[in-house]
Amino acid sequence: SWYQIHVSAAKAAVDATTRNLALEWGTDYDIRVNGIAPGPISDTPGMSKLAPDEISSKARDYMPLYKLGEKWDIAMTALFLVSDAGKFINGDVLIVDGGLWLSRPRHLQKEAVKQVSRSVEKRSRNAPVGVPKSKL
């Protein structure tokens, strides 16, 4: 994706760390280490920050299942990994994206990304300053 080199580098580092810890901790301490790579998840701060409403509503059209994921989907994946059902999975990063990875959607045009980025930046500059209250 355009303008996402920092995200790509960070994700690659997390994936490599997952594999290395799985090897080291699995051998030395019998601890399994896995990761979860979620796709677009509705009703999350990341989705609302990165994709304005008009874009997130169109994102469903690109999804093979024609819907965005939910927090519940990611939670169930984590529970599977820590359960006995996932006891032989180690060093893997499970992609939980409703098949988006398989469909390989076309990249947005660079100018469209710039336009969305500018509108998100404008909204963030107009947002009230301060730490948002936790939902926990």
mmCIF file of N, CA and C in Angstrom:
data_model
loop_
_atom_site.group_PDB
_atom_site.id
_atom_site.type_symbol
_atom_site.label_atom_id
_atom_site.label_comp_id
_atom_site.label_asym_id
_atom_site.label_seq_id
_atom_site.Cartn_x
_atom_site.Cartn_y
_atom_site.Cartn_z
ATOM 1 N N SER A 1 0.831 -1.185 0.000
ATOM 2 C CA SER A 1 0.000 0.000 0.000
ATOM 3 C C SER A 1 0.875 1.247 0.000
ATOM 4 N N TRP A 2 0.355 2.295 -0.560
ATOM 5 C CA TRP A 2 1.077 3.554 -0.594
ATOM 6 C C TRP A 2 1.287 4.093 0.813
ATOM 7 N N TYR A 3 2.436 4.688 1.050
ATOM 8 C CA TYR A 3 2.764 5.398 2.290
ATOM 9 C C TYR A 3 2.666 4.502 3.526
ATOM 10 N N GLN A 4 2.960 3.242 3.391
ATOM 11 C CA GLN A 4 2.848 2.322 4.521
ATOM 12 C C GLN A 4 4.156 1.590 4.805
ATOM 13 N N ILE A 5 5.289 2.132 4.402
ATOM 14 C CA ILE A 5 6.554 1.437 4.598
ATOM 15 C C ILE A 5 6.833 1.213 6.084
ATOM 16 N N HIS A 6 6.454 2.170 6.915
ATOM 17 C CA HIS A 6 6.672 2.016 8.350
ATOM 18 C C HIS A 6 5.839 0.867 8.911
ATOM 19 N N VAL A 7 4.625 0.697 8.413
ATOM 20 C CA VAL A 7 3.759 -0.392 8.869
ATOM 21 C C VAL A 7 4.311 -1.730 8.390
ATOM 22 N N SER A 8 4.746 -1.784 7.141
ATOM 23 C CA SER A 8 5.294 -3.025 6.594
ATOM 24 C C SER A 8 6.535 -3.465 7.362
ATOM 25 N N ALA A 9 7.407 -2.523 7.676
ATOM 26 C CA ALA A 9 8.624 -2.853 8.420
ATOM 27 C C ALA A 9 8.290 -3.346 9.826
ATOM 28 N N ALA A 10 7.357 -2.692 10.479
ATOM 29 C CA ALA A 10 6.976 -3.104 11.835
ATOM 30 C C ALA A 10 6.339 -4.493 11.834
ATOM 31 N N LYS A 11 5.467 -4.753 10.866
ATOM 32 C CA LYS A 11 4.816 -6.069 10.797
ATOM 33 C C LYS A 11 5.823 -7.167 10.499
ATOM 34 N N ALA A 12 6.783 -6.898 9.627
ATOM 35 C CA ALA A 12 7.818 -7.889 9.326
ATOM 36 C C ALA A 12 8.649 -8.187 10.573
ATOM 37 N N ALA A 13 8.927 -7.156 11.361
ATOM 38 C CA ALA A 13 9.682 -7.354 12.601
ATOM 39 C C ALA A 13 8.894 -8.192 13.603
ATOM 40 N N VAL A 14 7.603 -7.937 13.719
ATOM 41 C CA VAL A 14 6.764 -8.720 14.636
ATOM 42 C C VAL A 14 6.702 -10.175 14.184
ATOM 43 N N ASP A 15 6.553 -10.411 12.888
ATOM 44 C CA ASP A 15 6.512 -11.780 12.370
ATOM 45 C C ASP A 15 7.823 -12.515 12.649
ATOM 46 N N ALA A 16 8.955 -11.847 12.413
ATOM 47 C CA ALA A 16 10.258 -12.459 12.664
ATOM 48 C C ALA A 16 10.457 -12.733 14.150
ATOM 49 N N THR A 17 10.034 -11.806 14.988
ATOM 50 C CA THR A 17 10.139 -12.009 16.434
ATOM 51 C C THR A 17 9.296 -13.197 16.870
ATOM 52 N N THR A 18 8.110 -13.333 16.304
ATOM 53 C CA THR A 18 7.235 -14.467 16.623
ATOM 54 C C THR A 18 7.933 -15.782 16.295
ATOM 55 N N ARG A 19 8.509 -15.883 15.116
ATOM 56 C CA ARG A 19 9.188 -17.123 14.713
ATOM 57 C C ARG A 19 10.402 -17.408 15.590
ATOM 58 N N ASN A 20 11.195 -16.378 15.879
ATOM 59 C CA ASN A 20 12.395 -16.582 16.692
ATOM 60 C C ASN A 20 12.059 -16.980 18.121
ATOM 61 N N LEU A 21 11.070 -16.309 18.717
ATOM 62 C CA LEU A 21 10.675 -16.675 20.079
ATOM 63 C C LEU A 21 10.075 -18.071 20.120
ATOM 64 N N ALA A 22 9.331 -18.442 19.085
ATOM 65 C CA ALA A 22 8.761 -19.793 19.032
ATOM 66 C C ALA A 22 9.867 -20.837 19.038
ATOM 67 N N LEU A 23 10.915 -20.584 18.292
ATOM 68 C CA LEU A 23 12.035 -21.518 18.246
ATOM 69 C C LEU A 23 12.764 -21.574 19.586
ATOM 70 N N GLU A 24 13.113 -20.407 20.117
ATOM 71 C CA GLU A 24 13.887 -20.366 21.357
ATOM 72 C C GLU A 24 13.070 -20.805 22.567
ATOM 73 N N TRP A 25 11.900 -20.238 22.746
ATOM 74 C CA TRP A 25 11.101 -20.565 23.925
ATOM 75 C C TRP A 25 10.471 -21.947 23.821
ATOM 76 N N GLY A 26 10.165 -22.375 22.602
ATOM 77 C CA GLY A 26 9.617 -23.714 22.424
ATOM 78 C C GLY A 26 10.628 -24.775 22.808
ATOM 79 N N THR A 27 11.874 -24.576 22.389
ATOM 80 C CA THR A 27 12.934 -25.530 22.688
ATOM 81 C C THR A 27 13.311 -25.503 24.163
ATOM 82 N N ASP A 28 13.503 -24.312 24.704
ATOM 83 C CA ASP A 28 14.010 -24.183 26.073
ATOM 84 C C ASP A 28 12.939 -24.331 27.147
ATOM 85 N N TYR A 29 11.723 -23.839 26.882
ATOM 86 C CA TYR A 29 10.722 -23.762 27.945
ATOM 87 C C TYR A 29 9.384 -24.416 27.601
ATOM 88 N N ASP A 30 9.268 -25.008 26.437
ATOM 89 C CA ASP A 30 8.014 -25.618 25.980
ATOM 90 C C ASP A 30 6.874 -24.592 25.934
ATOM 91 N N ILE A 31 7.212 -23.380 25.495
ATOM 92 C CA ILE A 31 6.218 -22.310 25.348
ATOM 93 C C ILE A 31 5.989 -22.093 23.857
ATOM 94 N N ARG A 32 4.721 -22.086 23.452
ATOM 95 C CA ARG A 32 4.365 -21.821 22.057
ATOM 96 C C ARG A 32 4.172 -20.314 21.858
ATOM 97 N N VAL A 33 4.641 -19.818 20.732
ATOM 98 C CA VAL A 33 4.483 -18.397 20.403
ATOM 99 C C VAL A 33 3.895 -18.304 18.998
ATOM 100 N N ASN A 34 2.755 -17.660 18.891
ATOM 101 C CA ASN A 34 2.073 -17.471 17.615
ATOM 102 C C ASN A 34 1.582 -16.036 17.515
ATOM 103 N N GLY A 35 1.224 -15.645 16.328
ATOM 104 C CA GLY A 35 0.687 -14.306 16.113
ATOM 105 C C GLY A 35 -0.630 -14.366 15.370
ATOM 106 N N ILE A 36 -1.331 -13.265 15.399
ATOM 107 C CA ILE A 36 -2.583 -13.124 14.660
ATOM 108 C C ILE A 36 -2.462 -11.861 13.808
ATOM 109 N N ALA A 37 -2.698 -12.014 12.508
ATOM 110 C CA ALA A 37 -2.679 -10.877 11.586
ATOM 111 C C ALA A 37 -4.120 -10.595 11.168
ATOM 112 N N PRO A 38 -4.775 -9.662 11.858
ATOM 113 C CA PRO A 38 -6.180 -9.402 11.531
ATOM 114 C C PRO A 38 -6.329 -8.559 10.273
ATOM 115 N N GLY A 39 -7.424 -8.795 9.587
ATOM 116 C CA GLY A 39 -7.791 -7.952 8.454
ATOM 117 C C GLY A 39 -8.612 -6.783 8.962
ATOM 118 N N PRO A 40 -9.394 -6.168 8.103
ATOM 119 C CA PRO A 40 -10.229 -5.046 8.529
ATOM 120 C C PRO A 40 -11.264 -5.489 9.565
ATOM 121 N N ILE A 41 -11.228 -4.858 10.728
ATOM 122 C CA ILE A 41 -12.135 -5.194 11.824
ATOM 123 C C ILE A 41 -13.024 -3.980 12.082
ATOM 124 N N SER A 42 -14.323 -4.193 12.014
ATOM 125 C CA SER A 42 -15.262 -3.083 12.207
ATOM 126 C C SER A 42 -15.248 -2.602 13.649
ATOM 127 N N ASP A 43 -15.658 -1.370 13.842
ATOM 128 C CA ASP A 43 -15.815 -0.781 15.172
ATOM 129 C C ASP A 43 -14.533 -0.824 16.000
ATOM 130 N N THR A 44 -13.414 -0.488 15.365
ATOM 131 C CA THR A 44 -12.148 -0.393 16.089
ATOM 132 C C THR A 44 -11.550 0.985 15.831
ATOM 133 N N PRO A 45 -10.730 1.480 16.756
ATOM 134 C CA PRO A 45 -10.110 2.793 16.545
ATOM 135 C C PRO A 45 -9.272 2.836 15.268
ATOM 136 N N GLY A 46 -8.574 1.746 14.963
ATOM 137 C CA GLY A 46 -7.754 1.723 13.757
ATOM 138 C C GLY A 46 -8.574 1.896 12.499
ATOM 139 N N MET A 47 -9.693 1.216 12.445
ATOM 140 C CA MET A 47 -10.549 1.303 11.259
ATOM 141 C C MET A 47 -11.132 2.703 11.125
ATOM 142 N N SER A 48 -11.595 3.279 12.226
ATOM 143 C CA SER A 48 -12.199 4.607 12.142
ATOM 144 C C SER A 48 -11.149 5.685 11.862
ATOM 145 N N LYS A 49 -9.910 5.454 12.307
ATOM 146 C CA LYS A 49 -8.858 6.441 12.077
ATOM 147 C C LYS A 49 -8.318 6.364 10.648
ATOM 148 N N LEU A 50 -8.104 5.149 10.159
ATOM 149 C CA LEU A 50 -7.481 4.983 8.854
ATOM 150 C C LEU A 50 -8.462 5.005 7.694
ATOM 151 N N ALA A 51 -9.704 4.639 7.950
ATOM 152 C CA ALA A 51 -10.675 4.568 6.856
ATOM 153 C C ALA A 51 -11.925 5.340 7.230
ATOM 154 N N PRO A 52 -12.098 6.510 6.669
ATOM 155 C CA PRO A 52 -13.337 7.251 6.930
ATOM 156 C C PRO A 52 -14.549 6.400 6.562
ATOM 157 N N ASP A 53 -15.700 6.780 7.081
ATOM 158 C CA ASP A 53 -16.922 5.988 6.895
ATOM 159 C C ASP A 53 -17.193 5.631 5.442
ATOM 160 N N GLU A 54 -16.977 6.597 4.548
ATOM 161 C CA GLU A 54 -17.287 6.318 3.144
ATOM 162 C C GLU A 54 -16.370 5.244 2.560
ATOM 163 N N ILE A 55 -15.152 5.140 3.071
ATOM 164 C CA ILE A 55 -14.236 4.115 2.565
ATOM 165 C C ILE A 55 -14.490 2.778 3.243
ATOM 166 N N SER A 56 -14.729 2.793 4.557
ATOM 167 C CA SER A 56 -14.959 1.519 5.242
ATOM 168 C C SER A 56 -16.232 0.844 4.753
ATOM 169 N N SER A 57 -17.225 1.631 4.345
ATOM 170 C CA SER A 57 -18.439 1.011 3.812
ATOM 171 C C SER A 57 -18.159 0.357 2.459
ATOM 172 N N LYS A 58 -17.257 0.931 1.671
ATOM 173 C CA LYS A 58 -16.887 0.330 0.389
ATOM 174 C C LYS A 58 -15.949 -0.861 0.577
ATOM 175 N N ALA A 59 -15.233 -0.904 1.699
ATOM 176 C CA ALA A 59 -14.295 -2.006 1.944
ATOM 177 C C ALA A 59 -15.011 -3.346 1.951
ATOM 178 N N ARG A 60 -16.246 -3.357 2.401
ATOM 179 C CA ARG A 60 -17.018 -4.610 2.417
ATOM 180 C C ARG A 60 -17.147 -5.203 1.015
ATOM 181 N N ASP A 61 -17.232 -4.351 0.009
ATOM 182 C CA ASP A 61 -17.378 -4.830 -1.366
ATOM 183 C C ASP A 61 -16.139 -5.576 -1.858
ATOM 184 N N TYR A 62 -14.980 -5.278 -1.280
ATOM 185 C CA TYR A 62 -13.738 -5.931 -1.686
ATOM 186 C C TYR A 62 -13.474 -7.216 -0.915
ATOM 187 N N MET A 63 -14.223 -7.438 0.148
ATOM 188 C CA MET A 63 -14.005 -8.621 0.980
ATOM 189 C C MET A 63 -14.644 -9.844 0.328
ATOM 190 N N PRO A 64 -13.936 -10.971 0.260
ATOM 191 C CA PRO A 64 -14.535 -12.180 -0.308
ATOM 192 C C PRO A 64 -15.813 -12.611 0.415
ATOM 193 N N LEU A 65 -15.916 -12.337 1.707
ATOM 194 C CA LEU A 65 -17.126 -12.688 2.456
ATOM 195 C C LEU A 65 -18.122 -11.535 2.506
ATOM 196 N N TYR A 66 -17.788 -10.412 1.860
ATOM 197 C CA TYR A 66 -18.644 -9.216 1.808
ATOM 198 C C TYR A 66 -19.025 -8.694 3.189
ATOM 199 N N LYS A 67 -18.111 -8.807 4.126
ATOM 200 C CA LYS A 67 -18.325 -8.227 5.455
ATOM 201 C C LYS A 67 -16.969 -8.010 6.105
ATOM 202 N N LEU A 68 -16.929 -7.072 7.035
ATOM 203 C CA LEU A 68 -15.725 -6.831 7.815
ATOM 204 C C LEU A 68 -15.708 -7.792 8.991
ATOM 205 N N GLY A 69 -14.523 -8.026 9.522
ATOM 206 C CA GLY A 69 -14.411 -8.867 10.702
ATOM 207 C C GLY A 69 -14.908 -8.134 11.930
ATOM 208 N N GLU A 70 -15.077 -8.891 12.987
ATOM 209 C CA GLU A 70 -15.480 -8.328 14.273
ATOM 210 C C GLU A 70 -14.425 -8.679 15.315
ATOM 211 N N LYS A 71 -14.429 -7.941 16.404
ATOM 212 C CA LYS A 71 -13.484 -8.216 17.486
ATOM 213 C C LYS A 71 -13.621 -9.658 17.961
ATOM 214 N N TRP A 72 -14.838 -10.175 17.937
ATOM 215 C CA TRP A 72 -15.119 -11.539 18.365
ATOM 216 C C TRP A 72 -14.312 -12.545 17.544
ATOM 217 N N ASP A 73 -14.171 -12.298 16.242
ATOM 218 C CA ASP A 73 -13.422 -13.205 15.368
ATOM 219 C C ASP A 73 -11.965 -13.324 15.812
ATOM 220 N N ILE A 74 -11.383 -12.212 16.184
ATOM 221 C CA ILE A 74 -9.989 -12.215 16.625
ATOM 222 C C ILE A 74 -9.879 -12.883 17.991
ATOM 223 N N ALA A 75 -10.829 -12.602 18.873
ATOM 224 C CA ALA A 75 -10.821 -13.225 20.203
ATOM 225 C C ALA A 75 -10.926 -14.741 20.095
ATOM 226 N N MET A 76 -11.783 -15.233 19.219
ATOM 227 C CA MET A 76 -11.945 -16.681 19.053
ATOM 228 C C MET A 76 -10.681 -17.322 18.473
ATOM 229 N N THR A 77 -9.986 -16.596 17.619
ATOM 230 C CA THR A 77 -8.717 -17.096 17.082
ATOM 231 C C THR A 77 -7.688 -17.223 18.195
ATOM 232 N N ALA A 78 -7.625 -16.218 19.061
ATOM 233 C CA ALA A 78 -6.691 -16.270 20.188
ATOM 234 C C ALA A 78 -7.029 -17.431 21.119
ATOM 235 N N LEU A 79 -8.310 -17.625 21.386
ATOM 236 C CA LEU A 79 -8.711 -18.743 22.245
ATOM 237 C C LEU A 79 -8.361 -20.085 21.613
ATOM 238 N N PHE A 80 -8.527 -20.192 20.308
ATOM 239 C CA PHE A 80 -8.131 -21.423 19.619
ATOM 240 C C PHE A 80 -6.638 -21.680 19.796
ATOM 241 N N LEU A 81 -5.829 -20.640 19.614
ATOM 242 C CA LEU A 81 -4.380 -20.817 19.707
ATOM 243 C C LEU A 81 -3.924 -21.244 21.098
ATOM 244 N N VAL A 82 -4.580 -20.754 22.137
ATOM 245 C CA VAL A 82 -4.154 -21.118 23.495
ATOM 246 C C VAL A 82 -4.821 -22.396 23.994
ATOM 247 N N SER A 83 -5.787 -22.910 23.246
ATOM 248 C CA SER A 83 -6.483 -24.129 23.670
ATOM 249 C C SER A 83 -5.692 -25.369 23.246
ATOM 250 N N ASP A 84 -6.158 -26.525 23.701
ATOM 251 C CA ASP A 84 -5.549 -27.786 23.292
ATOM 252 C C ASP A 84 -5.697 -28.026 21.794
ATOM 253 N N ALA A 85 -6.712 -27.436 21.179
ATOM 254 C CA ALA A 85 -6.908 -27.598 19.737
ATOM 255 C C ALA A 85 -5.741 -26.996 18.947
ATOM 256 N N GLY A 86 -5.064 -26.005 19.508
ATOM 257 C CA GLY A 86 -3.940 -25.372 18.833
ATOM 258 C C GLY A 86 -2.594 -25.753 19.411
ATOM 259 N N LYS A 87 -2.530 -26.855 20.139
ATOM 260 C CA LYS A 87 -1.304 -27.184 20.874
ATOM 261 C C LYS A 87 -0.117 -27.564 19.990
ATOM 262 N N PHE A 88 -0.361 -27.862 18.718
ATOM 263 C CA PHE A 88 0.738 -28.233 17.833
ATOM 264 C C PHE A 88 1.066 -27.113 16.845
ATOM 265 N N ILE A 89 0.536 -25.930 17.089
ATOM 266 C CA ILE A 89 0.830 -24.768 16.246
ATOM 267 C C ILE A 89 1.853 -23.916 16.987
ATOM 268 N N ASN A 90 2.977 -23.660 16.347
ATOM 269 C CA ASN A 90 4.034 -22.879 16.979
ATOM 270 C C ASN A 90 4.800 -22.110 15.904
ATOM 271 N N GLY A 91 5.017 -20.828 16.148
ATOM 272 C CA GLY A 91 5.794 -20.003 15.234
ATOM 273 C C GLY A 91 5.034 -19.540 14.010
ATOM 274 N N ASP A 92 3.734 -19.591 14.068
ATOM 275 C CA ASP A 92 2.919 -19.213 12.921
ATOM 276 C C ASP A 92 2.200 -17.892 13.193
ATOM 277 N N VAL A 93 1.912 -17.187 12.135
ATOM 278 C CA VAL A 93 1.080 -15.989 12.223
ATOM 279 C C VAL A 93 -0.179 -16.291 11.420
ATOM 280 N N LEU A 94 -1.301 -16.445 12.114
ATOM 281 C CA LEU A 94 -2.560 -16.763 11.446
ATOM 282 C C LEU A 94 -3.165 -15.497 10.853
ATOM 283 N N ILE A 95 -3.496 -15.564 9.592
ATOM 284 C CA ILE A 95 -4.135 -14.439 8.915
ATOM 285 C C ILE A 95 -5.639 -14.599 9.083
ATOM 286 N N VAL A 96 -6.248 -13.657 9.781
ATOM 287 C CA VAL A 96 -7.686 -13.707 10.059
ATOM 288 C C VAL A 96 -8.308 -12.484 9.392
ATOM 289 N N ASP A 97 -8.607 -12.643 8.110
ATOM 290 C CA ASP A 97 -9.066 -11.491 7.336
ATOM 291 C C ASP A 97 -10.239 -11.803 6.421
ATOM 292 N N GLY A 98 -10.923 -12.893 6.674
ATOM 293 C CA GLY A 98 -12.080 -13.230 5.853
ATOM 294 C C GLY A 98 -11.738 -13.532 4.406
ATOM 295 N N GLY A 99 -10.492 -13.900 4.137
ATOM 296 C CA GLY A 99 -10.079 -14.236 2.781
ATOM 297 C C GLY A 99 -9.530 -13.078 1.973
ATOM 298 N N LEU A 100 -9.395 -11.911 2.576
ATOM 299 C CA LEU A 100 -8.895 -10.741 1.839
ATOM 300 C C LEU A 100 -7.510 -11.003 1.254
ATOM 301 N N TRP A 101 -6.656 -11.681 2.012
ATOM 302 C CA TRP A 101 -5.301 -11.987 1.551
ATOM 303 C C TRP A 101 -5.343 -12.803 0.251
ATOM 304 N N LEU A 102 -6.324 -13.672 0.133
ATOM 305 C CA LEU A 102 -6.438 -14.521 -1.057
ATOM 306 C C LEU A 102 -6.880 -13.745 -2.285
ATOM 307 N N SER A 103 -7.713 -12.740 -2.075
ATOM 308 C CA SER A 103 -8.277 -12.021 -3.215
ATOM 309 C C SER A 103 -7.325 -10.986 -3.788
ATOM 310 N N ARG A 104 -6.313 -10.595 -3.027
ATOM 311 C CA ARG A 104 -5.322 -9.628 -3.494
ATOM 312 C C ARG A 104 -5.969 -8.453 -4.222
ATOM 313 N N PRO A 105 -6.690 -7.606 -3.497
ATOM 314 C CA PRO A 105 -7.361 -6.492 -4.172
ATOM 315 C C PRO A 105 -6.348 -5.532 -4.800
ATOM 316 N N ARG A 106 -6.795 -4.848 -5.814
ATOM 317 C CA ARG A 106 -5.926 -3.860 -6.450
ATOM 318 C C ARG A 106 -5.630 -2.745 -5.458
ATOM 319 N N HIS A 107 -4.463 -2.174 -5.621
ATOM 320 C CA HIS A 107 -4.115 -1.023 -4.797
ATOM 321 C C HIS A 107 -4.940 0.177 -5.233
ATOM 322 N N LEU A 108 -5.242 1.021 -4.271
ATOM 323 C CA LEU A 108 -5.907 2.277 -4.609
ATOM 324 C C LEU A 108 -4.930 3.159 -5.374
ATOM 325 N N GLN A 109 -5.457 4.014 -6.203
ATOM 326 C CA GLN A 109 -4.614 4.960 -6.917
ATOM 327 C C GLN A 109 -3.942 5.887 -5.913
ATOM 328 N N LYS A 110 -2.716 6.257 -6.206
ATOM 329 C CA LYS A 110 -1.933 7.082 -5.291
ATOM 330 C C LYS A 110 -2.652 8.382 -4.944
ATOM 331 N N GLU A 111 -3.279 9.013 -5.913
ATOM 332 C CA GLU A 111 -3.981 10.277 -5.654
ATOM 333 C C GLU A 111 -5.176 10.074 -4.725
ATOM 334 N N ALA A 112 -5.862 8.947 -4.846
ATOM 335 C CA ALA A 112 -6.992 8.665 -3.956
ATOM 336 C C ALA A 112 -6.507 8.495 -2.526
ATOM 337 N N VAL A 113 -5.359 7.837 -2.367
ATOM 338 C CA VAL A 113 -4.793 7.655 -1.032
ATOM 339 C C VAL A 113 -4.403 9.004 -0.441
ATOM 340 N N LYS A 114 -3.811 9.872 -1.254
ATOM 341 C CA LYS A 114 -3.441 11.208 -0.780
ATOM 342 C C LYS A 114 -4.671 11.984 -0.314
ATOM 343 N N GLN A 115 -5.732 11.904 -1.082
ATOM 344 C CA GLN A 115 -6.957 12.630 -0.742
ATOM 345 C C GLN A 115 -7.528 12.139 0.588
ATOM 346 N N VAL A 116 -7.589 10.836 0.770
ATOM 347 C CA VAL A 116 -8.096 10.278 2.028
ATOM 348 C C VAL A 116 -7.182 10.666 3.177
ATOM 349 N N SER A 117 -5.874 10.589 2.946
ATOM 350 C CA SER A 117 -4.908 10.939 3.981
ATOM 351 C C SER A 117 -5.075 12.391 4.420
ATOM 352 N N ARG A 118 -5.287 13.275 3.469
ATOM 353 C CA ARG A 118 -5.479 14.687 3.812
ATOM 354 C C ARG A 118 -6.751 14.901 4.634
ATOM 355 N N SER A 119 -7.820 14.195 4.279
ATOM 356 C CA SER A 119 -9.066 14.372 5.038
ATOM 357 C C SER A 119 -8.933 13.815 6.450
ATOM 358 N N VAL A 120 -8.221 12.689 6.602
ATOM 359 C CA VAL A 120 -8.003 12.127 7.938
ATOM 360 C C VAL A 120 -7.139 13.067 8.764
ATOM 361 N N GLU A 121 -6.087 13.622 8.143
ATOM 362 C CA GLU A 121 -5.219 14.556 8.854
ATOM 363 C C GLU A 121 -5.988 15.803 9.271
ATOM 364 N N LYS A 122 -6.835 16.313 8.396
ATOM 365 C CA LYS A 122 -7.630 17.500 8.716
ATOM 366 C C LYS A 122 -8.547 17.228 9.901
ATOM 367 N N ARG A 123 -9.199 16.059 9.903
ATOM 368 C CA ARG A 123 -10.067 15.698 11.030
ATOM 369 C C ARG A 123 -9.277 15.584 12.328
ATOM 370 N N SER A 124 -8.082 14.988 12.255
ATOM 371 C CA SER A 124 -7.298 14.810 13.479
ATOM 372 C C SER A 124 -6.800 16.147 14.015
ATOM 373 N N ARG A 125 -6.511 17.084 13.130
ATOM 374 C CA ARG A 125 -6.071 18.410 13.583
ATOM 375 C C ARG A 125 -7.211 19.188 14.236
ATOM 376 N N ASN A 126 -8.431 18.907 13.823
ATOM 377 C CA ASN A 126 -9.591 19.585 14.394
ATOM 378 C C ASN A 126 -10.154 18.865 15.614
ATOM 379 N N ALA A 127 -9.608 17.700 15.925
ATOM 380 C CA ALA A 127 -10.102 16.927 17.072
ATOM 381 C C ALA A 127 -9.651 17.587 18.369
ATOM 382 N N PRO A 128 -10.424 17.420 19.438
ATOM 383 C CA PRO A 128 -10.021 17.994 20.722
ATOM 384 C C PRO A 128 -8.728 17.353 21.220
ATOM 385 N N VAL A 129 -7.921 18.164 21.884
ATOM 386 C CA VAL A 129 -6.648 17.692 22.410
ATOM 387 C C VAL A 129 -6.893 17.008 23.748
ATOM 388 N N GLY A 130 -6.126 15.979 24.006
ATOM 389 C CA GLY A 130 -6.247 15.261 25.271
ATOM 390 C C GLY A 130 -6.329 13.770 25.037
ATOM 391 N N VAL A 131 -6.240 13.055 26.101
ATOM 392 C CA VAL A 131 -6.274 11.601 26.031
ATOM 393 C C VAL A 131 -7.726 11.144 26.077
ATOM 394 N N PRO A 132 -8.140 10.318 25.109
ATOM 395 C CA PRO A 132 -9.520 9.824 25.152
ATOM 396 C C PRO A 132 -9.731 8.903 26.341
ATOM 397 N N LYS A 133 -10.935 8.895 26.831
ATOM 398 C CA LYS A 133 -11.268 8.067 27.981
ATOM 399 C C LYS A 133 -11.302 6.600 27.560
ATOM 400 N N SER A 134 -10.731 5.743 28.378
ATOM 401 C CA SER A 134 -10.690 4.314 28.082
ATOM 402 C C SER A 134 -12.076 3.706 28.135
ATOM 403 N N LYS A 135 -12.322 2.733 27.260
ATOM 404 C CA LYS A 135 -13.599 2.032 27.255
ATOM 405 C C LYS A 135 -13.574 0.826 28.185
ATOM 406 N N LEU A 136 -12.429 0.549 28.772
ATOM 407 C CA LEU A 136 -12.318 -0.624 29.648
ATOM 408 C C LEU A 136 -12.949 -0.399 30.992
#
